[in-house]
mmCIF file of C-alpha atoms in Angstrom:
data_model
loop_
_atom_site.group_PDB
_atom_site.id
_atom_site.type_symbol
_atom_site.label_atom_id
_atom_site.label_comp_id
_atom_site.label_asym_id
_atom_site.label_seq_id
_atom_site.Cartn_x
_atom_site.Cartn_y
_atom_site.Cartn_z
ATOM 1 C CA UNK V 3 0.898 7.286 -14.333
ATOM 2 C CA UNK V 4 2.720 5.198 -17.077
ATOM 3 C CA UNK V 5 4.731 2.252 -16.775
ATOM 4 C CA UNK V 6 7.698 3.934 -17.678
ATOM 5 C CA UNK V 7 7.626 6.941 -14.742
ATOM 6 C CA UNK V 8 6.524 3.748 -12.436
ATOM 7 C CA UNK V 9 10.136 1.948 -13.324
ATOM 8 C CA UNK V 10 12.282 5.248 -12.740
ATOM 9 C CA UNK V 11 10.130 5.707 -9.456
ATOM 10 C CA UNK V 12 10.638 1.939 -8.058
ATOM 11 C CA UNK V 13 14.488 2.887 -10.069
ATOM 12 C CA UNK V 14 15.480 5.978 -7.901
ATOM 13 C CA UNK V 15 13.616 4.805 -4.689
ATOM 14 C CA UNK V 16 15.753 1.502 -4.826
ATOM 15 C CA UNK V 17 18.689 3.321 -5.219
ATOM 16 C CA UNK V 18 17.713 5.510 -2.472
ATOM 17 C CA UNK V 19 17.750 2.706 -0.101
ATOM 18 C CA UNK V 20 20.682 1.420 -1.519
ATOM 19 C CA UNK V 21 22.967 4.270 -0.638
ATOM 20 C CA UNK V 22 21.603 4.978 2.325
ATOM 21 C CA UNK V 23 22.166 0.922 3.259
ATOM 22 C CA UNK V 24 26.033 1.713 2.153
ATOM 23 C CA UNK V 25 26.266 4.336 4.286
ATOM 24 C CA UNK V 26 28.421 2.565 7.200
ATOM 25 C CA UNK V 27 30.852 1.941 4.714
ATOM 26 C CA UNK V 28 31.406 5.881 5.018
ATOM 27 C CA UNK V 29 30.975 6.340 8.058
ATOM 28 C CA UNK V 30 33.708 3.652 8.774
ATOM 29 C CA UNK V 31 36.071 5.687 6.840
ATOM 30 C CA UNK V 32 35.934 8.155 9.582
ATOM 31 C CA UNK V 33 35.954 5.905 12.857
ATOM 32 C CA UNK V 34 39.203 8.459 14.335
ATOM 33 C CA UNK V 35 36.909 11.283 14.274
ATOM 34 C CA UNK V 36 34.146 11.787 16.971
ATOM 35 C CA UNK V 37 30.973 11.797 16.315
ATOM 36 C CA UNK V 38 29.883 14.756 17.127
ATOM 37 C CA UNK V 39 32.344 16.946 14.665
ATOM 38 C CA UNK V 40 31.124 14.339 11.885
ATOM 39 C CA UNK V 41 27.774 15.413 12.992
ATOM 40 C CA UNK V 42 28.375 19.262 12.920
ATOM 41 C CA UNK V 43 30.777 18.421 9.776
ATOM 42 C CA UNK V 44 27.449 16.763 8.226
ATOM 43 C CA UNK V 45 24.879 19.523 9.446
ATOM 44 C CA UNK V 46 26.820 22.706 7.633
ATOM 45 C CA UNK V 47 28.399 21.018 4.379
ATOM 46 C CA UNK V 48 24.404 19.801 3.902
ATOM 47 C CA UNK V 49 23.430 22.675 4.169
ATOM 48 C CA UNK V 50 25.808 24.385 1.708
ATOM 49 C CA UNK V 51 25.673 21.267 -0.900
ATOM 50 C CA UNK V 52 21.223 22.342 -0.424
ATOM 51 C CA UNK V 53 21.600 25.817 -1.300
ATOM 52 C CA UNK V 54 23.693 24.488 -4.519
ATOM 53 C CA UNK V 55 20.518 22.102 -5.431
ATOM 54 C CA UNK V 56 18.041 24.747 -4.631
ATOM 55 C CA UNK V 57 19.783 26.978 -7.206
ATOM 56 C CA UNK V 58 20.658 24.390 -9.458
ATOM 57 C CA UNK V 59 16.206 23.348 -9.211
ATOM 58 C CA UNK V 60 15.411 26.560 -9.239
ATOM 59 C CA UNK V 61 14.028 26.772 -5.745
ATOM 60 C CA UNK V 62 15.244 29.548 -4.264
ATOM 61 C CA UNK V 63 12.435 32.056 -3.925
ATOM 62 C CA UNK V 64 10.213 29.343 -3.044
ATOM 63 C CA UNK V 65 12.664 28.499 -0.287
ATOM 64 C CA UNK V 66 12.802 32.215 0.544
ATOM 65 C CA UNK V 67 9.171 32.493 0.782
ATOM 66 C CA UNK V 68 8.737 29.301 3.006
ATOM 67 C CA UNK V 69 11.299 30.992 5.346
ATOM 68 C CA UNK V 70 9.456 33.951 5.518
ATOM 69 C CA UNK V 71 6.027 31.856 5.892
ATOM 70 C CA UNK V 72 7.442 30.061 8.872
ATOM 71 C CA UNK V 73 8.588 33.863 10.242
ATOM 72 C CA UNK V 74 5.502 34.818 10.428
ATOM 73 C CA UNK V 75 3.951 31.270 11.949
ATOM 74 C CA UNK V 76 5.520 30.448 15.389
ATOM 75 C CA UNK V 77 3.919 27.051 15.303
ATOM 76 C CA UNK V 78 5.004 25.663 11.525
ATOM 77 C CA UNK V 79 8.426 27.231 12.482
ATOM 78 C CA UNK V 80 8.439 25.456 16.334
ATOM 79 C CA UNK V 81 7.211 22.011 14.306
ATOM 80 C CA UNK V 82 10.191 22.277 11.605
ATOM 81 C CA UNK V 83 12.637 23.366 14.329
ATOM 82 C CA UNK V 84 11.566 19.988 16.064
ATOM 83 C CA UNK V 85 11.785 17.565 13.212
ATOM 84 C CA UNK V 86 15.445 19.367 12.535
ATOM 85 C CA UNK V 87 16.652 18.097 16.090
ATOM 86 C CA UNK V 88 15.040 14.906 15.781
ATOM 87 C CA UNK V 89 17.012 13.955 12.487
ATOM 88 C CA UNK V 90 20.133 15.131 13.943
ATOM 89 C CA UNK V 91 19.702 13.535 17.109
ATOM 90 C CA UNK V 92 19.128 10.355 14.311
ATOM 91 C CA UNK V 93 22.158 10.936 12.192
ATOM 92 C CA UNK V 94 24.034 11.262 15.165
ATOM 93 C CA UNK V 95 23.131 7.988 16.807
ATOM 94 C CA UNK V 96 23.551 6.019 13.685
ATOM 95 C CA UNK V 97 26.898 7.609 12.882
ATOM 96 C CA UNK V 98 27.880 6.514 16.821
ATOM 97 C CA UNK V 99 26.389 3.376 16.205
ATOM 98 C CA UNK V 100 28.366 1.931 13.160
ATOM 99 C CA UNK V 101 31.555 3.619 14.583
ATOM 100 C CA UNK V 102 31.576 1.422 17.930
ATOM 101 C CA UNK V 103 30.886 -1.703 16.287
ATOM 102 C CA UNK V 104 26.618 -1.840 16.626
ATOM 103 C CA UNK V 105 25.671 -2.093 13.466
ATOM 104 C CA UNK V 106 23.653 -4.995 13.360
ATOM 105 C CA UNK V 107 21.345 -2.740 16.415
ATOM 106 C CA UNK V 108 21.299 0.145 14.167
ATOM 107 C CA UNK V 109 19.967 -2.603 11.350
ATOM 108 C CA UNK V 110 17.632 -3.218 13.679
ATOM 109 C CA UNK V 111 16.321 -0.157 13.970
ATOM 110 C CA UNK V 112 15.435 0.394 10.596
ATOM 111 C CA UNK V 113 13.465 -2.384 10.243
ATOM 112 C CA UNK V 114 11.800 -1.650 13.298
ATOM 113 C CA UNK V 115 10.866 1.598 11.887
ATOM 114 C CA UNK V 116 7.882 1.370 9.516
ATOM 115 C CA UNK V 117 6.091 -0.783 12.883
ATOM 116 C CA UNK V 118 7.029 2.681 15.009
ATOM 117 C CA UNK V 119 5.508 4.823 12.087
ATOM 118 C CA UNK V 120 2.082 2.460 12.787
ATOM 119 C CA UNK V 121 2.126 2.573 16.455
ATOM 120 C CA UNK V 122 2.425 6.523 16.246
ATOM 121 C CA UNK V 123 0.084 7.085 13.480
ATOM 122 C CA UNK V 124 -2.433 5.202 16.183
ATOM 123 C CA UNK V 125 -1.380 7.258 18.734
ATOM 124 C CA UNK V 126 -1.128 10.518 17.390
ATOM 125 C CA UNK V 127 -3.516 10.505 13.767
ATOM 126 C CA UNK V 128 -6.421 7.943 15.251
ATOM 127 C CA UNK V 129 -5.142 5.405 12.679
ATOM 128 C CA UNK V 130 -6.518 1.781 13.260
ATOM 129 C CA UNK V 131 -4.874 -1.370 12.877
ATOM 130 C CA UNK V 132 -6.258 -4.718 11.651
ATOM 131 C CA UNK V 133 -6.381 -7.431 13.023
ATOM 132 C CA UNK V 134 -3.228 -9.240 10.971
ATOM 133 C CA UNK V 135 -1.347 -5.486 11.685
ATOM 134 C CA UNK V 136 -2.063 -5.646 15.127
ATOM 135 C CA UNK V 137 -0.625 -9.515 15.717
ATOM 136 C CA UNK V 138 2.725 -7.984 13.666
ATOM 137 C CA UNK V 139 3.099 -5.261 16.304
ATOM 138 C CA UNK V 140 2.766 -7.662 19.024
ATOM 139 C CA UNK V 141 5.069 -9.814 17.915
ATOM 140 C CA UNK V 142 7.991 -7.994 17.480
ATOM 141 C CA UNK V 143 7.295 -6.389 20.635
ATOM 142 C CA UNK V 144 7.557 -10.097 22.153
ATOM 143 C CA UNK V 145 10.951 -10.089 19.910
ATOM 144 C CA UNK V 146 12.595 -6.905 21.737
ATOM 145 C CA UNK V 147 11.536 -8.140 24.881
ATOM 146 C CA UNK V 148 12.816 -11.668 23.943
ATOM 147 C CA UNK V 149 16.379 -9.990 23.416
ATOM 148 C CA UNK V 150 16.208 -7.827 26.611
ATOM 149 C CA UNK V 151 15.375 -10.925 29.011
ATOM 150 C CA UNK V 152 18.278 -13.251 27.562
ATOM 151 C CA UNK V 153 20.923 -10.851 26.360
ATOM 152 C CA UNK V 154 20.414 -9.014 29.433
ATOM 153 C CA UNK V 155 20.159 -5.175 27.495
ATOM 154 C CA UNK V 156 17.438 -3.050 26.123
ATOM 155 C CA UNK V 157 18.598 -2.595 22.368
ATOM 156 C CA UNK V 158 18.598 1.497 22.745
ATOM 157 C CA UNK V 159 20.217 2.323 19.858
ATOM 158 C CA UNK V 160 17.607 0.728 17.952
ATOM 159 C CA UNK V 161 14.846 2.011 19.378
ATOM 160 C CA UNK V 162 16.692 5.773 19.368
ATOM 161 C CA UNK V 163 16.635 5.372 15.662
ATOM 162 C CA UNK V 164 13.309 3.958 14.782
ATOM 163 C CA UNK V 165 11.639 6.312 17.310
ATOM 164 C CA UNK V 166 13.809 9.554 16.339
ATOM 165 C CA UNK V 167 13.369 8.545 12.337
ATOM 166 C CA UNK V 168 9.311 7.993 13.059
ATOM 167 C CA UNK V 169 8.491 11.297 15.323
ATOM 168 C CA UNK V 170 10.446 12.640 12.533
ATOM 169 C CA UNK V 171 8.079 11.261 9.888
ATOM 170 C CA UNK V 172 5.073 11.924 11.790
ATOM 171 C CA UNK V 173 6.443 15.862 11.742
ATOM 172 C CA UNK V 174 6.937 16.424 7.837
ATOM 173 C CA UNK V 175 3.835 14.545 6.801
ATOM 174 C CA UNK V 176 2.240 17.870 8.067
ATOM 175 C CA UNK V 177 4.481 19.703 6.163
ATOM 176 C CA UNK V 178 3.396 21.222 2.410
ATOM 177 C CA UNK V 179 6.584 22.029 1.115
ATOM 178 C CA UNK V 180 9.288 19.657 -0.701
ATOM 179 C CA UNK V 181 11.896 17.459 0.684
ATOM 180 C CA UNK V 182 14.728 19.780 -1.307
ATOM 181 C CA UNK V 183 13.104 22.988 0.811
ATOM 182 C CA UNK V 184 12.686 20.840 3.692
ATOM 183 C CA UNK V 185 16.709 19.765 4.421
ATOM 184 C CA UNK V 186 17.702 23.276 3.906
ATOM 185 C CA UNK V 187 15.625 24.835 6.003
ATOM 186 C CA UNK V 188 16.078 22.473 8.483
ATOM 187 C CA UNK V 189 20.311 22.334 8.329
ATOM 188 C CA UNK V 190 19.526 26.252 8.519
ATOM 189 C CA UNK V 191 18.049 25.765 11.744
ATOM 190 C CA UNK V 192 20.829 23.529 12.656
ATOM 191 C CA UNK V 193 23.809 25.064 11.140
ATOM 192 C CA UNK V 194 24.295 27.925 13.652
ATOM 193 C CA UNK V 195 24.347 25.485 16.776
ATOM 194 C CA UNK V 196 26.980 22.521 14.461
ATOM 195 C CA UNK V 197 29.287 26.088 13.993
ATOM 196 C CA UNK V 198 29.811 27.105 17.191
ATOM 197 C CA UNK V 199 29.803 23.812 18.423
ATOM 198 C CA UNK V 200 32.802 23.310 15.604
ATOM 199 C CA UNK V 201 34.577 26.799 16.346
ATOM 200 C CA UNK V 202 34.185 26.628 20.652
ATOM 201 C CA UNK V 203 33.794 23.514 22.053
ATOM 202 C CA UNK V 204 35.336 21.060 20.040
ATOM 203 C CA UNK V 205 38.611 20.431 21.960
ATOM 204 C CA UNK V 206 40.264 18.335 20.333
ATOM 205 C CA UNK V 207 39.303 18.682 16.416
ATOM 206 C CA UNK V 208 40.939 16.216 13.995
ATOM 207 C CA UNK V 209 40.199 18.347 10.757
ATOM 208 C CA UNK V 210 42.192 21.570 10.885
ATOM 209 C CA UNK V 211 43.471 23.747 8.417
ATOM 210 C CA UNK V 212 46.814 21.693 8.190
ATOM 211 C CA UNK V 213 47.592 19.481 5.239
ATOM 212 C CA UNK V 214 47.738 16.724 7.253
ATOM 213 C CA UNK V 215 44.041 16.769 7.942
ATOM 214 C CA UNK V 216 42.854 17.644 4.050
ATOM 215 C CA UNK V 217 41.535 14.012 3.593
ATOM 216 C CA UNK V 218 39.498 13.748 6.650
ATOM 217 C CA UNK V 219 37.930 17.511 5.631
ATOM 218 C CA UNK V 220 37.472 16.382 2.114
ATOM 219 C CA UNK V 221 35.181 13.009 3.447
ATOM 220 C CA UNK V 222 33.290 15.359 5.942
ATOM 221 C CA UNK V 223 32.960 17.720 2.671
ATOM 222 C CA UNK V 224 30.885 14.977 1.164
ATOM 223 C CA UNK V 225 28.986 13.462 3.667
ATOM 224 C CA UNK V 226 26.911 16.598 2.782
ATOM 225 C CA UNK V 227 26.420 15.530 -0.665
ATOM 226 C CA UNK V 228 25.905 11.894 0.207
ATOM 227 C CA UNK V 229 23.427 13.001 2.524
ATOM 228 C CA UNK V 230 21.506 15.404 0.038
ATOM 229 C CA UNK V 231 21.342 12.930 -2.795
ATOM 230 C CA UNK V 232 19.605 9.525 -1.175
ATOM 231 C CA UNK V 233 17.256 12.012 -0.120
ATOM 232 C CA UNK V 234 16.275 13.979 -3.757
ATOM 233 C CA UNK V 235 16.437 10.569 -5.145
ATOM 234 C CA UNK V 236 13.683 9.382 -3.242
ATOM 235 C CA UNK V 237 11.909 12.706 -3.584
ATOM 236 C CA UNK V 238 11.774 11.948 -7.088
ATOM 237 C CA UNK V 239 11.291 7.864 -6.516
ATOM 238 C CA UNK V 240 8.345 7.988 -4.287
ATOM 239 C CA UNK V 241 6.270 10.378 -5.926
ATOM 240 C CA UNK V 242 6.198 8.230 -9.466
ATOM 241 C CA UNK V 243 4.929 4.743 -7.319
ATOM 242 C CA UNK V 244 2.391 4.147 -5.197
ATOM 243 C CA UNK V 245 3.021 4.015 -1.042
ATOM 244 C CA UNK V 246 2.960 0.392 -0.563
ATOM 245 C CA UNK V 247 5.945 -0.008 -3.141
ATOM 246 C CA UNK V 248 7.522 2.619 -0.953
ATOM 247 C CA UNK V 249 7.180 0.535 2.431
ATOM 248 C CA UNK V 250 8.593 -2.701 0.476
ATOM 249 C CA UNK V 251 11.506 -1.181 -1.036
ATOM 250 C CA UNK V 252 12.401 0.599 2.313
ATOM 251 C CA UNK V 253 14.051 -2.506 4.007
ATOM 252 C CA UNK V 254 16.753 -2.520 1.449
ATOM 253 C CA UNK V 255 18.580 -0.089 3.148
ATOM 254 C CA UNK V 256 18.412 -2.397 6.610
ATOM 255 C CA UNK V 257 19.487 -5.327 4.805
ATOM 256 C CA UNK V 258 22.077 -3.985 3.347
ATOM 257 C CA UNK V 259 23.436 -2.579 6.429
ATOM 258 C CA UNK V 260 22.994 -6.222 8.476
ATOM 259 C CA UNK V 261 24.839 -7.900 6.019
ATOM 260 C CA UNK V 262 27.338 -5.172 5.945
ATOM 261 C CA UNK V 263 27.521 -6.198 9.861
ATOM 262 C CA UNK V 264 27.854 -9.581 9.507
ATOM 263 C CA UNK V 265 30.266 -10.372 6.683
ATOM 264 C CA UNK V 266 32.072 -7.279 6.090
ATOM 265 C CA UNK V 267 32.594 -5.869 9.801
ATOM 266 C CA UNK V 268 32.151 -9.500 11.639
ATOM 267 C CA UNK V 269 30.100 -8.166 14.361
ATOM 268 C CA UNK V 270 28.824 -10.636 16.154
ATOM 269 C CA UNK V 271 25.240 -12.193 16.126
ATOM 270 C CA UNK V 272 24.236 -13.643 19.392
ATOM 271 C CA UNK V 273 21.229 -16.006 19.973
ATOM 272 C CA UNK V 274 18.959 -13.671 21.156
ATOM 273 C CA UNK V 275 19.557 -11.220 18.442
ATOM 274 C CA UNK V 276 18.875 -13.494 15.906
ATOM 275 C CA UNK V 277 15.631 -14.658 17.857
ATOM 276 C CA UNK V 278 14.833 -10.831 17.745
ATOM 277 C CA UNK V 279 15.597 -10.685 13.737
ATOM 278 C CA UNK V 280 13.762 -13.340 13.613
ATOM 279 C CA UNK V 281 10.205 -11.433 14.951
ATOM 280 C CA UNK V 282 10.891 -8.471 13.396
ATOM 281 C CA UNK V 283 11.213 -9.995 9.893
ATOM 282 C CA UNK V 284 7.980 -12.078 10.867
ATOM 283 C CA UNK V 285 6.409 -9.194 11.728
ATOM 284 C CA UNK V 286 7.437 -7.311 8.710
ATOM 285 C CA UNK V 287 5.743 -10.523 6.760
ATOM 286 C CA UNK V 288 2.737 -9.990 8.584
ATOM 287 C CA UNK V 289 2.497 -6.367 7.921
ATOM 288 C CA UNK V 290 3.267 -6.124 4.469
ATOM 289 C CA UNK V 291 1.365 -8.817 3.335
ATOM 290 C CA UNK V 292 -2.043 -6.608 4.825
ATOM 291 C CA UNK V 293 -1.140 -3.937 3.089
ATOM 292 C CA UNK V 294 -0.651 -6.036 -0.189
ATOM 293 C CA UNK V 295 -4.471 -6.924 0.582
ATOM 294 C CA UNK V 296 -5.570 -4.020 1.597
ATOM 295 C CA UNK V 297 -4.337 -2.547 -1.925
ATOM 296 C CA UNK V 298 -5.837 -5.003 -3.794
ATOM 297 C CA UNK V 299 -9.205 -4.381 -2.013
ATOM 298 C CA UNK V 300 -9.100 -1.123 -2.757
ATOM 299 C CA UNK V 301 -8.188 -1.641 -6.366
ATOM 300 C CA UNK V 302 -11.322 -4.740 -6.851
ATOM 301 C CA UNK V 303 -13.676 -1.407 -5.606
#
């Protein structure tokens, strides 16, 4: 691959990360509405904004034919249903979390994640650590423990995220089809439940079909679209460099989101938190640096 597809790949994935590091600043934009209906809000307007890309990529029959490929294969379809709960159940808890004032946790999570995404591929692929990968995952276990001895609380929201977000990894890396094809299936799968959930037992809604509530149903419009696009962008990022690239650039989006916390939103950063932060990043050295190695071992061969 040439240098120049290389730049628009490290390009779009960094912008990837970027937007989806802004996102609380959304998200905040909507604190008087629940969760939940952002949630449902989210689920069907992605799903509409997908069929738009799909005909604007020219992806329709090969969306049509994956649907009727996972008709006719009760496990691929079970598998996709799966990772389609688990991102909700992710979007949800993040969207919770910035909206009652945990977004440094949620941070947390996300840079947590890629250490999750290890420990499963162990678990579940037969993956082996070294030695130097190994000491990382130990010590920002010792970091989460750390917090949950002296702050007194298991950080769940972070652990909800980094968990949901690496099952849901694990899932699609089986998958053969593309990301585009992949959220609209999946918001397919979810749309039906987000409806009735919308239409039946919502009781209290905030967006209705009065004027008053046009603004708050034009931002739930477009958290479809700002979901959609971090998403194609990296589709079109992380194909063009090579993985390890991928696993640097991917704690932008954490960053971003901590120092969102901090100086924007004032949340506050207690002594154990920061001795957590602390062995996470640490770990995160520890980690990246073997796979830096590991890459250029592979490259010397």
């Amino acid at each position: 691959m040439n240098e120049q597809q290389q730049s628009k790949g490290v390009l779009y994935t960094a912008a990837s990360f970027t937007l989806w590091g802004l996102f609380p600043l959304y998200w905040k934009l909507m604190e008087h509405i629940s969760s939940g209906e952002i949630l449902a809000h989210r689920i069907v307007w992605s799903f509409v904004f997908m069929c738009g890309i799909l005909l604007y990529i020219k992806q329709v029959r090969p969306a049509i034919q994956t649907v009727k490929g996972l008709m006719m294969d009760g496990k691929a379809l079970f598998s996709l249903l799966l990772s389609a709960i688990l991102i909700s159940v992710n979007w949800y808890v993040y969207i919770w979390a910035v909206n009652h004032h945990l977004m440094l946790e949620a941070s947390l999570g996300y840079y947590i994640n890629p250490l999750v995404s290890v420990l499963l591929g162990i678990i579940f692929l037969k993956e082996r650590l070294n030695k130097i990968q190994t000491t990382a995952i130990l010590i920002a276990a010792a970091g989460v423990m750390i917090s949950t001895v002296q702050y007194g609380s298991f950080p769940v929201v972070a652990f909800l995220l980094a968990f949901s977000f690496g099952f849901y990894g694990l899932i699609k890396k089986r998958m053969r089809f593309t990301s585009a094809i992949g959220l609209t299936i999946e918001t397919l799968l979810l749309a039906p439940a987000a409806l009735i959930y919308l239409l039946f037992f919502l009781k209290e809604p905030v967006v209705t079909m009065q004027p008053g509530s046009f603004g708050s149903l034009g931002l739930l419009f477009f958290a479809g679209v700002f979901t959609a696009v971090p998403l194609l962008l990296f589709s079109e990022g992380a194909k063009r460099i090579p993985l390890y690239q991928v696993g640097i650039l991917q704690y932008i989006a954490p960053t971003i989101t901590l120092f969102l916390g901090l100086f924007v939103y004032h949340e506050h950063l207690s002594s154990a938190k920061i001795v957590t932060f602390l062995c996470i990043w640490l770990a995160i050295l520890l980690f990246t640096t073997s796979q830096l190695r590991m890459k250029k071992t592979a490259n010397s061969h």
